[in-house]
Amino acid sequence: MAIPFPIQDATRVNAPRLSDVLFDKVEKRFGTMAGLPSNIEALDAGLQFAVGINPFVAIFGPSGWGKTHLLESVASHMNREFGTRAQIISAFDWIEGRHTADPQTPLLLDDAHEALARTRSRIQLRLGLERRVRIGRPTLLVATGERMTRQIQSFLPSRREWKLNEIGQPSAAERKVIIEKMARAENLKVASALATLLASRMRGNGNTIHGALNTLKLDGSQWIMPSEILRACGLLDRFFADNSAWDLKERIRTAAEKTALQYRDVDPIKLSCYAMIQIAQLSEIDVARFSGLEPARARARSLEFKKALLNLDSMESALNHFLYTTVESLSD
C-alpha cells in the first residue's frame, strides 16, 4: 500500500480562477461535493488515492462537473489527515518544466487532455508517468472528455496499475441536487421549484450554475416565494439564452391573460408589464418591444397596475394567482 509522504501543507500553485477572486472561495473537501450516480465511483477512487489504497488513478469527464474540485478535495484530505503536500499541477506545465514538482510527493495532474492533444507533449507525458509508475510515486490524473476511449486507456503506462473512472454528465435530477448543495454552500435559500427549473431548463455545466447562484447572491439570500422565483428568473434570463424553449416574457403574458379570465378587474397588458418590469425587472425597452408599446407607455401601464394593486383588494388575489400560474408554467 502506498503511504502519502509527510510534508507540511497542500497548496495549489496554478493562477487563481476568476471565480475565486470575485467570490469567497469555498474550501474544497469531499464533504462539499454532491455524491451522485454519475460521479460516485470517481469520488470513491479519489478518496482511495488520498488514503493510499490506489496509488495510480485516472479520471475523465465533461468540463465543469467537478474534476478539479475532486483534485482539490484529495489535496485537502491528504494535507489534513497526513500532513502531505500533494501538488496540483497542470499536466502541460509539469511536462514543460514550468513548475518544479518534488518527485518524492504525490502528484495531482489537472487538464491532462491539453497535453494529450499534441504528439510531442503526449510522448513527454507518457515518459513522465512511466518514471513515476516505475518508482511507485502516487499519481492522480484528470482529463476532460465525454468518455474514456481505448486510445486513452492504451496511453497510460502499465495500464493494469491504474484505476480508471469517469465522471458522467449529470441528469436533470442530479443537477437539482448539485444546485441545492451549491446554494447551501453560498448561504442561499432556494425554493425546490426554482432549483427544478434551473436544473431542467438552464444549459451549461457546474460553472454556469455557480455563476447563476452568485448572480442571485448579489441581489439577495432568499428565493422562496413565487414573486422571488419570478424575480430570480428575470435576473437569470440571460443564462437561458441558448434554450430556444425558454421565453420568460411569453410565459408572463400567457399567465396574465389566464388571470384576466378569472379576475374581471385585471387588464392583462398592465399586469404583464408590471410583472416584467417591477417584479422580474426586465429591461423596459425589451418589455415595450415585446408588448408593442413605447417604453414610456409600457412603464405607465406597469404603474397603473401598481396603483390598482394598492386600491383594489381583488388585485392582490389576482396577483397571487398570476404568480403561482407563472411559476407553475415555468417549471412545467
mmCIF file of C-alpha atoms in Angstrom:
data_model
loop_
_atom_site.group_PDB
_atom_site.id
_atom_site.type_symbol
_atom_site.label_atom_id
_atom_site.label_comp_id
_atom_site.label_asym_id
_atom_site.label_seq_id
_atom_site.Cartn_x
_atom_site.Cartn_y
_atom_site.Cartn_z
ATOM 1 C CA MET A 1 0.000 0.000 0.000
ATOM 2 C CA ALA A 2 1.346 3.414 -0.962
ATOM 3 C CA ILE A 3 1.536 5.787 2.019
ATOM 4 C CA PRO A 4 1.341 9.587 1.474
ATOM 5 C CA PHE A 5 4.625 11.374 2.162
ATOM 6 C CA PRO A 6 4.509 13.608 5.278
ATOM 7 C CA ILE A 7 5.332 17.170 4.335
ATOM 8 C CA GLN A 8 3.738 20.428 5.509
ATOM 9 C CA ASP A 9 0.688 21.634 3.594
ATOM 10 C CA ALA A 10 -1.351 21.271 0.429
ATOM 11 C CA THR A 11 -1.223 24.228 -1.943
ATOM 12 C CA ARG A 12 -2.260 24.844 -5.482
ATOM 13 C CA VAL A 13 0.369 26.706 -7.459
ATOM 14 C CA ASN A 14 -1.720 27.496 -10.540
ATOM 15 C CA ALA A 15 -3.022 31.038 -11.002
ATOM 16 C CA PRO A 16 -6.276 31.649 -9.089
ATOM 17 C CA ARG A 17 -9.504 31.308 -11.009
ATOM 18 C CA LEU A 18 -11.644 34.373 -11.664
ATOM 19 C CA SER A 19 -14.458 32.944 -9.515
ATOM 20 C CA ASP A 20 -12.030 32.604 -6.594
ATOM 21 C CA VAL A 21 -11.126 36.285 -6.895
ATOM 22 C CA LEU A 22 -14.668 37.629 -7.294
ATOM 23 C CA PHE A 23 -16.337 35.481 -4.661
ATOM 24 C CA ASP A 24 -15.450 33.852 -1.362
ATOM 25 C CA LYS A 25 -13.785 30.568 -2.169
ATOM 26 C CA VAL A 26 -15.404 27.581 -0.502
ATOM 27 C CA GLU A 27 -12.828 25.118 0.805
ATOM 28 C CA LYS A 28 -12.852 22.053 -1.413
ATOM 29 C CA ARG A 29 -13.450 18.874 0.575
ATOM 30 C CA PHE A 30 -15.109 15.563 -0.182
ATOM 31 C CA GLY A 31 -17.994 16.723 2.004
ATOM 32 C CA THR A 32 -18.643 19.727 -0.256
ATOM 33 C CA MET A 33 -19.132 17.518 -3.316
ATOM 34 C CA ALA A 34 -22.535 16.075 -4.164
ATOM 35 C CA GLY A 35 -22.262 12.304 -4.366
ATOM 36 C CA LEU A 36 -24.322 11.251 -7.393
ATOM 37 C CA PRO A 37 -24.707 8.109 -9.501
ATOM 38 C CA SER A 38 -22.793 9.890 -12.259
ATOM 39 C CA ASN A 39 -19.725 10.619 -10.094
ATOM 40 C CA ILE A 40 -19.780 8.368 -7.033
ATOM 41 C CA GLU A 41 -17.221 5.885 -8.389
ATOM 42 C CA ALA A 42 -14.828 8.712 -9.265
ATOM 43 C CA LEU A 43 -15.238 10.205 -5.772
ATOM 44 C CA ASP A 44 -14.509 6.811 -4.255
ATOM 45 C CA ALA A 45 -11.398 6.442 -6.439
ATOM 46 C CA GLY A 46 -10.197 9.891 -5.329
ATOM 47 C CA LEU A 47 -10.699 9.027 -1.666
ATOM 48 C CA GLN A 48 -8.875 5.712 -2.079
ATOM 49 C CA PHE A 49 -5.986 7.606 -3.667
ATOM 50 C CA ALA A 50 -5.987 10.113 -0.806
ATOM 51 C CA VAL A 51 -5.654 7.355 1.816
ATOM 52 C CA GLY A 52 -3.035 5.439 -0.161
ATOM 53 C CA ILE A 53 -5.074 2.442 -1.338
ATOM 54 C CA ASN A 54 -4.843 3.199 -5.078
ATOM 55 C CA PRO A 55 -1.548 4.941 -5.969
ATOM 56 C CA PHE A 56 -2.379 5.461 -9.673
ATOM 57 C CA VAL A 57 -5.744 6.889 -10.663
ATOM 58 C CA ALA A 58 -7.023 8.478 -13.889
ATOM 59 C CA ILE A 59 -10.394 10.242 -14.065
ATOM 60 C CA PHE A 60 -12.152 11.513 -17.178
ATOM 61 C CA GLY A 61 -15.326 13.526 -17.628
ATOM 62 C CA PRO A 62 -17.002 16.533 -19.272
ATOM 63 C CA SER A 63 -15.889 20.036 -18.443
ATOM 64 C CA GLY A 64 -17.306 21.800 -15.408
ATOM 65 C CA TRP A 65 -18.645 18.863 -13.410
ATOM 66 C CA GLY A 66 -16.179 18.528 -10.553
ATOM 67 C CA LYS A 67 -12.860 17.082 -11.716
ATOM 68 C CA THR A 68 -10.779 19.973 -10.376
ATOM 69 C CA HIS A 69 -12.954 20.114 -7.264
ATOM 70 C CA LEU A 70 -12.130 16.439 -6.751
ATOM 71 C CA LEU A 71 -8.395 17.132 -7.100
ATOM 72 C CA GLU A 72 -8.590 19.897 -4.504
ATOM 73 C CA SER A 73 -10.602 17.648 -2.187
ATOM 74 C CA VAL A 74 -7.913 14.975 -2.459
ATOM 75 C CA ALA A 75 -5.159 17.515 -1.735
ATOM 76 C CA SER A 76 -7.094 18.934 1.232
ATOM 77 C CA HIS A 77 -7.709 15.467 2.680
ATOM 78 C CA MET A 78 -4.061 14.416 2.340
ATOM 79 C CA ASN A 79 -2.875 17.601 3.984
ATOM 80 C CA ARG A 80 -5.419 17.465 6.795
ATOM 81 C CA GLU A 81 -5.075 13.751 7.592
ATOM 82 C CA PHE A 82 -1.421 13.053 6.761
ATOM 83 C CA GLY A 83 0.335 16.425 6.520
ATOM 84 C CA THR A 84 1.096 15.638 2.873
ATOM 85 C CA ARG A 85 1.887 18.345 0.359
ATOM 86 C CA ALA A 86 0.002 16.923 -2.609
ATOM 87 C CA GLN A 87 0.843 19.122 -5.565
ATOM 88 C CA ILE A 88 -1.866 20.053 -8.092
ATOM 89 C CA ILE A 89 -0.200 20.947 -11.366
ATOM 90 C CA SER A 90 -1.338 21.437 -14.942
ATOM 91 C CA ALA A 91 -0.126 18.395 -16.895
ATOM 92 C CA PHE A 92 1.222 20.696 -19.591
ATOM 93 C CA ASP A 93 3.162 22.805 -17.078
ATOM 94 C CA TRP A 94 4.560 19.660 -15.486
ATOM 95 C CA ILE A 95 5.998 18.194 -18.686
ATOM 96 C CA GLU A 96 7.271 21.590 -19.861
ATOM 97 C CA GLY A 97 9.110 22.146 -16.579
ATOM 98 C CA ARG A 98 7.197 25.350 -15.799
ATOM 99 C CA HIS A 99 6.715 24.135 -12.265
ATOM 100 C CA THR A 100 9.222 22.188 -10.215
ATOM 101 C CA ALA A 101 7.457 19.206 -8.705
ATOM 102 C CA ASP A 102 9.032 17.301 -5.850
ATOM 103 C CA PRO A 103 9.380 13.750 -7.254
ATOM 104 C CA GLN A 104 9.026 12.349 -3.748
ATOM 105 C CA THR A 105 5.470 13.658 -3.210
ATOM 106 C CA PRO A 106 2.092 12.591 -4.621
ATOM 107 C CA LEU A 107 1.325 14.361 -7.876
ATOM 108 C CA LEU A 108 -2.139 15.559 -8.932
ATOM 109 C CA LEU A 109 -2.215 16.388 -12.646
ATOM 110 C CA ASP A 110 -5.017 18.617 -13.929
ATOM 111 C CA ASP A 111 -6.081 19.240 -17.564
ATOM 112 C CA ALA A 112 -4.214 16.235 -18.969
ATOM 113 C CA HIS A 113 -6.300 16.475 -22.151
ATOM 114 C CA GLU A 114 -4.294 19.559 -23.160
ATOM 115 C CA ALA A 115 -1.073 17.533 -23.174
ATOM 116 C CA LEU A 116 -2.742 14.585 -24.898
ATOM 117 C CA ALA A 117 -3.815 16.813 -27.791
ATOM 118 C CA ARG A 118 -0.233 17.206 -29.143
ATOM 119 C CA THR A 119 2.128 14.463 -30.215
ATOM 120 C CA ARG A 120 5.252 15.839 -28.540
ATOM 121 C CA SER A 121 3.577 16.648 -25.233
ATOM 122 C CA ARG A 122 1.736 13.314 -25.259
ATOM 123 C CA ILE A 123 5.047 11.459 -25.543
ATOM 124 C CA GLN A 124 6.579 13.584 -22.787
ATOM 125 C CA LEU A 125 3.616 12.961 -20.507
ATOM 126 C CA ARG A 126 3.792 9.209 -21.031
ATOM 127 C CA LEU A 127 7.512 9.154 -20.283
ATOM 128 C CA GLY A 128 6.967 11.173 -17.113
ATOM 129 C CA LEU A 129 4.183 8.859 -15.995
ATOM 130 C CA GLU A 130 6.323 5.803 -16.746
ATOM 131 C CA ARG A 131 9.022 7.084 -14.408
ATOM 132 C CA ARG A 132 6.528 7.664 -11.613
ATOM 133 C CA VAL A 133 4.942 4.234 -12.014
ATOM 134 C CA ARG A 134 8.347 2.590 -12.076
ATOM 135 C CA ILE A 135 9.437 4.150 -8.778
ATOM 136 C CA GLY A 136 5.967 3.876 -7.219
ATOM 137 C CA ARG A 137 5.152 7.585 -6.776
ATOM 138 C CA PRO A 138 1.385 8.155 -6.326
ATOM 139 C CA THR A 139 -0.146 9.983 -9.293
ATOM 140 C CA LEU A 140 -3.702 11.152 -9.915
ATOM 141 C CA LEU A 141 -4.519 12.378 -13.413
ATOM 142 C CA VAL A 142 -7.713 14.048 -14.644
ATOM 143 C CA ALA A 143 -8.670 14.942 -18.202
ATOM 144 C CA THR A 144 -11.680 16.450 -19.938
ATOM 145 C CA GLY A 145 -13.549 14.170 -22.312
ATOM 146 C CA GLU A 146 -17.055 12.858 -22.824
ATOM 147 C CA ARG A 147 -15.914 9.271 -22.388
ATOM 148 C CA MET A 148 -12.826 7.191 -21.730
ATOM 149 C CA THR A 149 -11.682 5.802 -25.083
ATOM 150 C CA ARG A 150 -9.483 2.784 -25.734
ATOM 151 C CA GLN A 151 -6.851 5.163 -27.087
ATOM 152 C CA ILE A 152 -6.685 6.943 -23.748
ATOM 153 C CA GLN A 153 -6.549 3.674 -21.845
ATOM 154 C CA SER A 154 -3.718 2.359 -24.006
ATOM 155 C CA PHE A 155 -1.810 5.613 -23.464
ATOM 156 C CA LEU A 156 -1.333 5.008 -19.755
ATOM 157 C CA PRO A 157 1.912 3.143 -18.936
ATOM 158 C CA SER A 158 1.481 -0.178 -17.089
ATOM 159 C CA ARG A 159 -2.257 0.013 -17.675
ATOM 160 C CA ARG A 160 -3.079 -2.608 -15.024
ATOM 161 C CA GLU A 161 -1.537 -0.390 -12.339
ATOM 162 C CA TRP A 162 -4.149 2.322 -12.921
ATOM 163 C CA LYS A 163 -7.688 2.634 -11.603
ATOM 164 C CA LEU A 164 -9.782 4.323 -14.300
ATOM 165 C CA ASN A 165 -13.030 6.155 -13.614
ATOM 166 C CA GLU A 166 -15.397 8.538 -15.322
ATOM 167 C CA ILE A 167 -17.476 11.463 -14.110
ATOM 168 C CA GLY A 168 -20.606 11.364 -16.218
ATOM 169 C CA GLN A 169 -22.910 14.106 -17.457
ATOM 170 C CA PRO A 170 -25.442 14.552 -14.627
ATOM 171 C CA SER A 171 -29.136 14.064 -15.243
ATOM 172 C CA ALA A 172 -31.676 16.811 -14.519
ATOM 173 C CA ALA A 173 -32.437 15.208 -11.139
ATOM 174 C CA GLU A 174 -28.708 15.143 -10.314
ATOM 175 C CA ARG A 175 -28.314 18.753 -11.448
ATOM 176 C CA LYS A 176 -31.035 19.716 -8.976
ATOM 177 C CA VAL A 177 -29.098 18.046 -6.158
ATOM 178 C CA ILE A 178 -25.968 19.935 -7.247
ATOM 179 C CA ILE A 179 -27.841 23.249 -7.367
ATOM 180 C CA GLU A 180 -29.297 22.750 -3.890
ATOM 181 C CA LYS A 181 -25.913 21.773 -2.432
ATOM 182 C CA MET A 182 -24.143 24.718 -4.069
ATOM 183 C CA ALA A 183 -26.904 27.068 -2.868
ATOM 184 C CA ARG A 184 -26.431 25.905 0.720
ATOM 185 C CA ALA A 185 -22.690 26.452 0.375
ATOM 186 C CA GLU A 186 -23.424 30.036 -0.708
ATOM 187 C CA ASN A 187 -25.947 30.520 2.160
ATOM 188 C CA LEU A 188 -28.792 30.882 -0.323
ATOM 189 C CA LYS A 189 -32.328 29.701 0.379
ATOM 190 C CA VAL A 190 -33.655 28.452 -2.949
ATOM 191 C CA ALA A 191 -37.152 27.049 -3.454
ATOM 192 C CA SER A 192 -37.392 23.496 -4.743
ATOM 193 C CA ALA A 193 -39.397 24.811 -7.715
ATOM 194 C CA LEU A 194 -36.600 27.226 -8.642
ATOM 195 C CA ALA A 195 -33.942 24.518 -8.292
ATOM 196 C CA THR A 196 -36.013 22.232 -10.523
ATOM 197 C CA LEU A 197 -36.465 24.999 -13.067
ATOM 198 C CA LEU A 198 -32.732 25.760 -13.222
ATOM 199 C CA ALA A 199 -31.818 22.071 -13.382
ATOM 200 C CA SER A 200 -34.178 21.275 -16.238
ATOM 201 C CA ARG A 201 -34.075 24.436 -18.338
ATOM 202 C CA MET A 202 -30.666 26.074 -17.867
ATOM 203 C CA ARG A 203 -27.960 24.756 -20.156
ATOM 204 C CA GLY A 204 -24.230 24.701 -19.368
ATOM 205 C CA ASN A 205 -22.255 22.986 -16.632
ATOM 206 C CA GLY A 206 -21.327 23.419 -12.984
ATOM 207 C CA ASN A 207 -19.579 26.693 -13.747
ATOM 208 C CA THR A 208 -22.818 28.013 -15.258
ATOM 209 C CA ILE A 209 -24.709 27.008 -12.116
ATOM 210 C CA HIS A 210 -22.071 28.707 -9.965
ATOM 211 C CA GLY A 211 -22.399 31.904 -11.994
ATOM 212 C CA ALA A 212 -26.201 31.853 -11.763
ATOM 213 C CA LEU A 213 -26.194 31.340 -7.998
ATOM 214 C CA ASN A 214 -23.678 34.128 -7.487
ATOM 215 C CA THR A 215 -25.885 36.409 -9.582
ATOM 216 C CA LEU A 216 -28.709 35.663 -7.160
ATOM 217 C CA LYS A 217 -26.399 36.079 -4.170
ATOM 218 C CA LEU A 218 -25.501 39.617 -5.243
ATOM 219 C CA ASP A 219 -29.198 40.541 -5.085
ATOM 220 C CA GLY A 220 -30.395 38.636 -2.031
ATOM 221 C CA SER A 221 -30.190 35.464 0.010
ATOM 222 C CA GLN A 222 -33.795 34.197 -0.104
ATOM 223 C CA TRP A 223 -35.542 32.926 -3.240
ATOM 224 C CA ILE A 224 -38.555 31.037 -1.903
ATOM 225 C CA MET A 225 -41.825 32.866 -2.616
ATOM 226 C CA PRO A 226 -43.384 32.904 -6.128
ATOM 227 C CA SER A 227 -42.560 36.601 -6.543
ATOM 228 C CA GLU A 228 -38.935 35.869 -5.595
ATOM 229 C CA ILE A 229 -38.810 32.968 -8.040
ATOM 230 C CA LEU A 230 -40.111 35.186 -10.836
ATOM 231 C CA ARG A 231 -37.568 37.855 -9.916
ATOM 232 C CA ALA A 232 -34.838 35.207 -9.989
ATOM 233 C CA CYS A 233 -35.959 34.193 -13.470
ATOM 234 C CA GLY A 234 -35.663 37.806 -14.588
ATOM 235 C CA LEU A 235 -32.186 38.171 -13.097
ATOM 236 C CA LEU A 236 -31.077 34.910 -14.712
ATOM 237 C CA ASP A 237 -32.843 35.419 -18.049
ATOM 238 C CA ARG A 238 -29.526 35.661 -19.912
ATOM 239 C CA PHE A 239 -28.494 32.248 -18.572
ATOM 240 C CA PHE A 240 -31.340 30.715 -20.593
ATOM 241 C CA ALA A 241 -30.348 32.426 -23.839
ATOM 242 C CA ASP A 242 -29.232 29.177 -25.510
ATOM 243 C CA ASN A 243 -32.510 27.399 -24.698
ATOM 244 C CA SER A 244 -34.924 28.033 -27.554
ATOM 245 C CA ALA A 245 -37.820 26.686 -25.459
ATOM 246 C CA TRP A 246 -37.338 29.416 -22.847
ATOM 247 C CA ASP A 247 -39.300 32.655 -23.266
ATOM 248 C CA LEU A 248 -39.935 34.351 -19.945
ATOM 249 C CA LYS A 249 -41.883 37.276 -21.375
ATOM 250 C CA GLU A 250 -44.221 34.977 -23.316
ATOM 251 C CA ARG A 251 -44.884 32.857 -20.211
ATOM 252 C CA ILE A 252 -45.684 36.012 -18.223
ATOM 253 C CA ARG A 253 -48.081 37.303 -20.870
ATOM 254 C CA THR A 254 -49.872 33.941 -21.108
ATOM 255 C CA ALA A 255 -50.244 33.752 -17.318
ATOM 256 C CA ALA A 256 -51.572 37.339 -17.259
ATOM 257 C CA GLU A 257 -54.179 36.506 -19.891
ATOM 258 C CA LYS A 258 -55.304 33.428 -17.919
ATOM 259 C CA THR A 259 -55.543 35.530 -14.760
ATOM 260 C CA ALA A 260 -57.658 38.158 -16.526
ATOM 261 C CA LEU A 261 -60.177 35.461 -17.436
ATOM 262 C CA GLN A 262 -60.805 34.804 -13.740
ATOM 263 C CA TYR A 263 -60.480 38.351 -12.395
ATOM 264 C CA ARG A 264 -62.622 40.814 -14.361
ATOM 265 C CA ASP A 265 -60.839 43.916 -12.995
ATOM 266 C CA VAL A 266 -57.454 42.783 -14.333
ATOM 267 C CA ASP A 267 -56.032 44.282 -17.506
ATOM 268 C CA PRO A 268 -53.634 41.580 -18.829
ATOM 269 C CA ILE A 269 -51.342 44.115 -20.523
ATOM 270 C CA LYS A 270 -50.990 46.185 -17.345
ATOM 271 C CA LEU A 271 -50.399 43.052 -15.270
ATOM 272 C CA SER A 272 -47.798 41.628 -17.652
ATOM 273 C CA CYS A 273 -45.955 44.969 -17.871
ATOM 274 C CA TYR A 274 -45.981 45.215 -14.067
ATOM 275 C CA ALA A 275 -44.667 41.659 -13.669
ATOM 276 C CA MET A 276 -41.941 42.075 -16.270
ATOM 277 C CA ILE A 277 -40.719 45.496 -15.142
ATOM 278 C CA GLN A 278 -41.475 45.659 -11.411
ATOM 279 C CA ILE A 279 -41.041 42.012 -10.363
ATOM 280 C CA ALA A 280 -38.785 40.323 -12.924
ATOM 281 C CA GLN A 281 -37.045 43.669 -13.519
ATOM 282 C CA LEU A 282 -36.575 43.092 -17.217
ATOM 283 C CA SER A 283 -35.458 45.958 -19.425
ATOM 284 C CA GLU A 284 -38.234 48.464 -20.120
ATOM 285 C CA ILE A 285 -37.104 48.645 -23.726
ATOM 286 C CA ASP A 286 -37.335 44.875 -24.150
ATOM 287 C CA VAL A 287 -40.710 44.773 -22.425
ATOM 288 C CA ALA A 288 -42.020 47.605 -24.591
ATOM 289 C CA ARG A 289 -40.794 45.948 -27.779
ATOM 290 C CA PHE A 290 -42.354 42.648 -26.776
ATOM 291 C CA SER A 291 -45.670 44.325 -25.849
ATOM 292 C CA GLY A 292 -45.790 46.539 -28.953
ATOM 293 C CA LEU A 293 -45.658 49.709 -26.879
ATOM 294 C CA GLU A 294 -43.424 52.739 -26.479
ATOM 295 C CA PRO A 295 -41.062 52.343 -23.449
ATOM 296 C CA ALA A 296 -42.783 55.201 -21.578
ATOM 297 C CA ARG A 297 -46.163 53.623 -22.226
ATOM 298 C CA ALA A 298 -45.018 50.219 -21.002
ATOM 299 C CA ARG A 299 -43.786 51.765 -17.783
ATOM 300 C CA ALA A 300 -47.031 53.712 -17.413
ATOM 301 C CA ARG A 301 -49.044 50.510 -17.781
ATOM 302 C CA SER A 302 -46.977 48.827 -15.053
ATOM 303 C CA LEU A 303 -47.511 51.795 -12.710
ATOM 304 C CA GLU A 304 -51.250 51.741 -13.418
ATOM 305 C CA PHE A 305 -51.435 48.133 -12.242
ATOM 306 C CA LYS A 306 -49.334 49.018 -9.193
ATOM 307 C CA LYS A 307 -51.804 51.767 -8.303
ATOM 308 C CA ALA A 308 -54.737 49.395 -8.747
ATOM 309 C CA LEU A 309 -52.969 46.884 -6.518
ATOM 310 C CA LEU A 310 -52.994 49.455 -3.710
ATOM 311 C CA ASN A 311 -56.632 50.425 -4.186
ATOM 312 C CA LEU A 312 -58.459 47.197 -5.024
ATOM 313 C CA ASP A 313 -58.478 44.205 -2.688
ATOM 314 C CA SER A 314 -59.171 41.846 -5.578
ATOM 315 C CA MET A 315 -55.893 42.789 -7.229
ATOM 316 C CA GLU A 316 -53.793 41.151 -4.531
ATOM 317 C CA SER A 317 -55.620 37.865 -5.030
ATOM 318 C CA ALA A 318 -55.241 38.251 -8.793
ATOM 319 C CA LEU A 319 -51.516 38.908 -8.449
ATOM 320 C CA ASN A 320 -51.028 35.854 -6.224
ATOM 321 C CA HIS A 321 -52.946 33.709 -8.700
ATOM 322 C CA PHE A 322 -50.830 35.106 -11.532
ATOM 323 C CA LEU A 323 -47.555 34.439 -9.705
ATOM 324 C CA TYR A 324 -48.412 30.817 -8.926
ATOM 325 C CA THR A 325 -49.597 30.299 -12.506
ATOM 326 C CA THR A 326 -46.389 31.760 -13.912
ATOM 327 C CA VAL A 327 -44.071 29.718 -11.678
ATOM 328 C CA GLU A 328 -46.017 26.554 -12.453
ATOM 329 C CA SER A 329 -45.782 27.314 -16.166
ATOM 330 C CA LEU A 330 -42.032 27.920 -15.994
ATOM 331 C CA SER A 331 -41.462 24.701 -14.021
ATOM 332 C CA ASP A 332 -43.663 22.568 -16.256
#
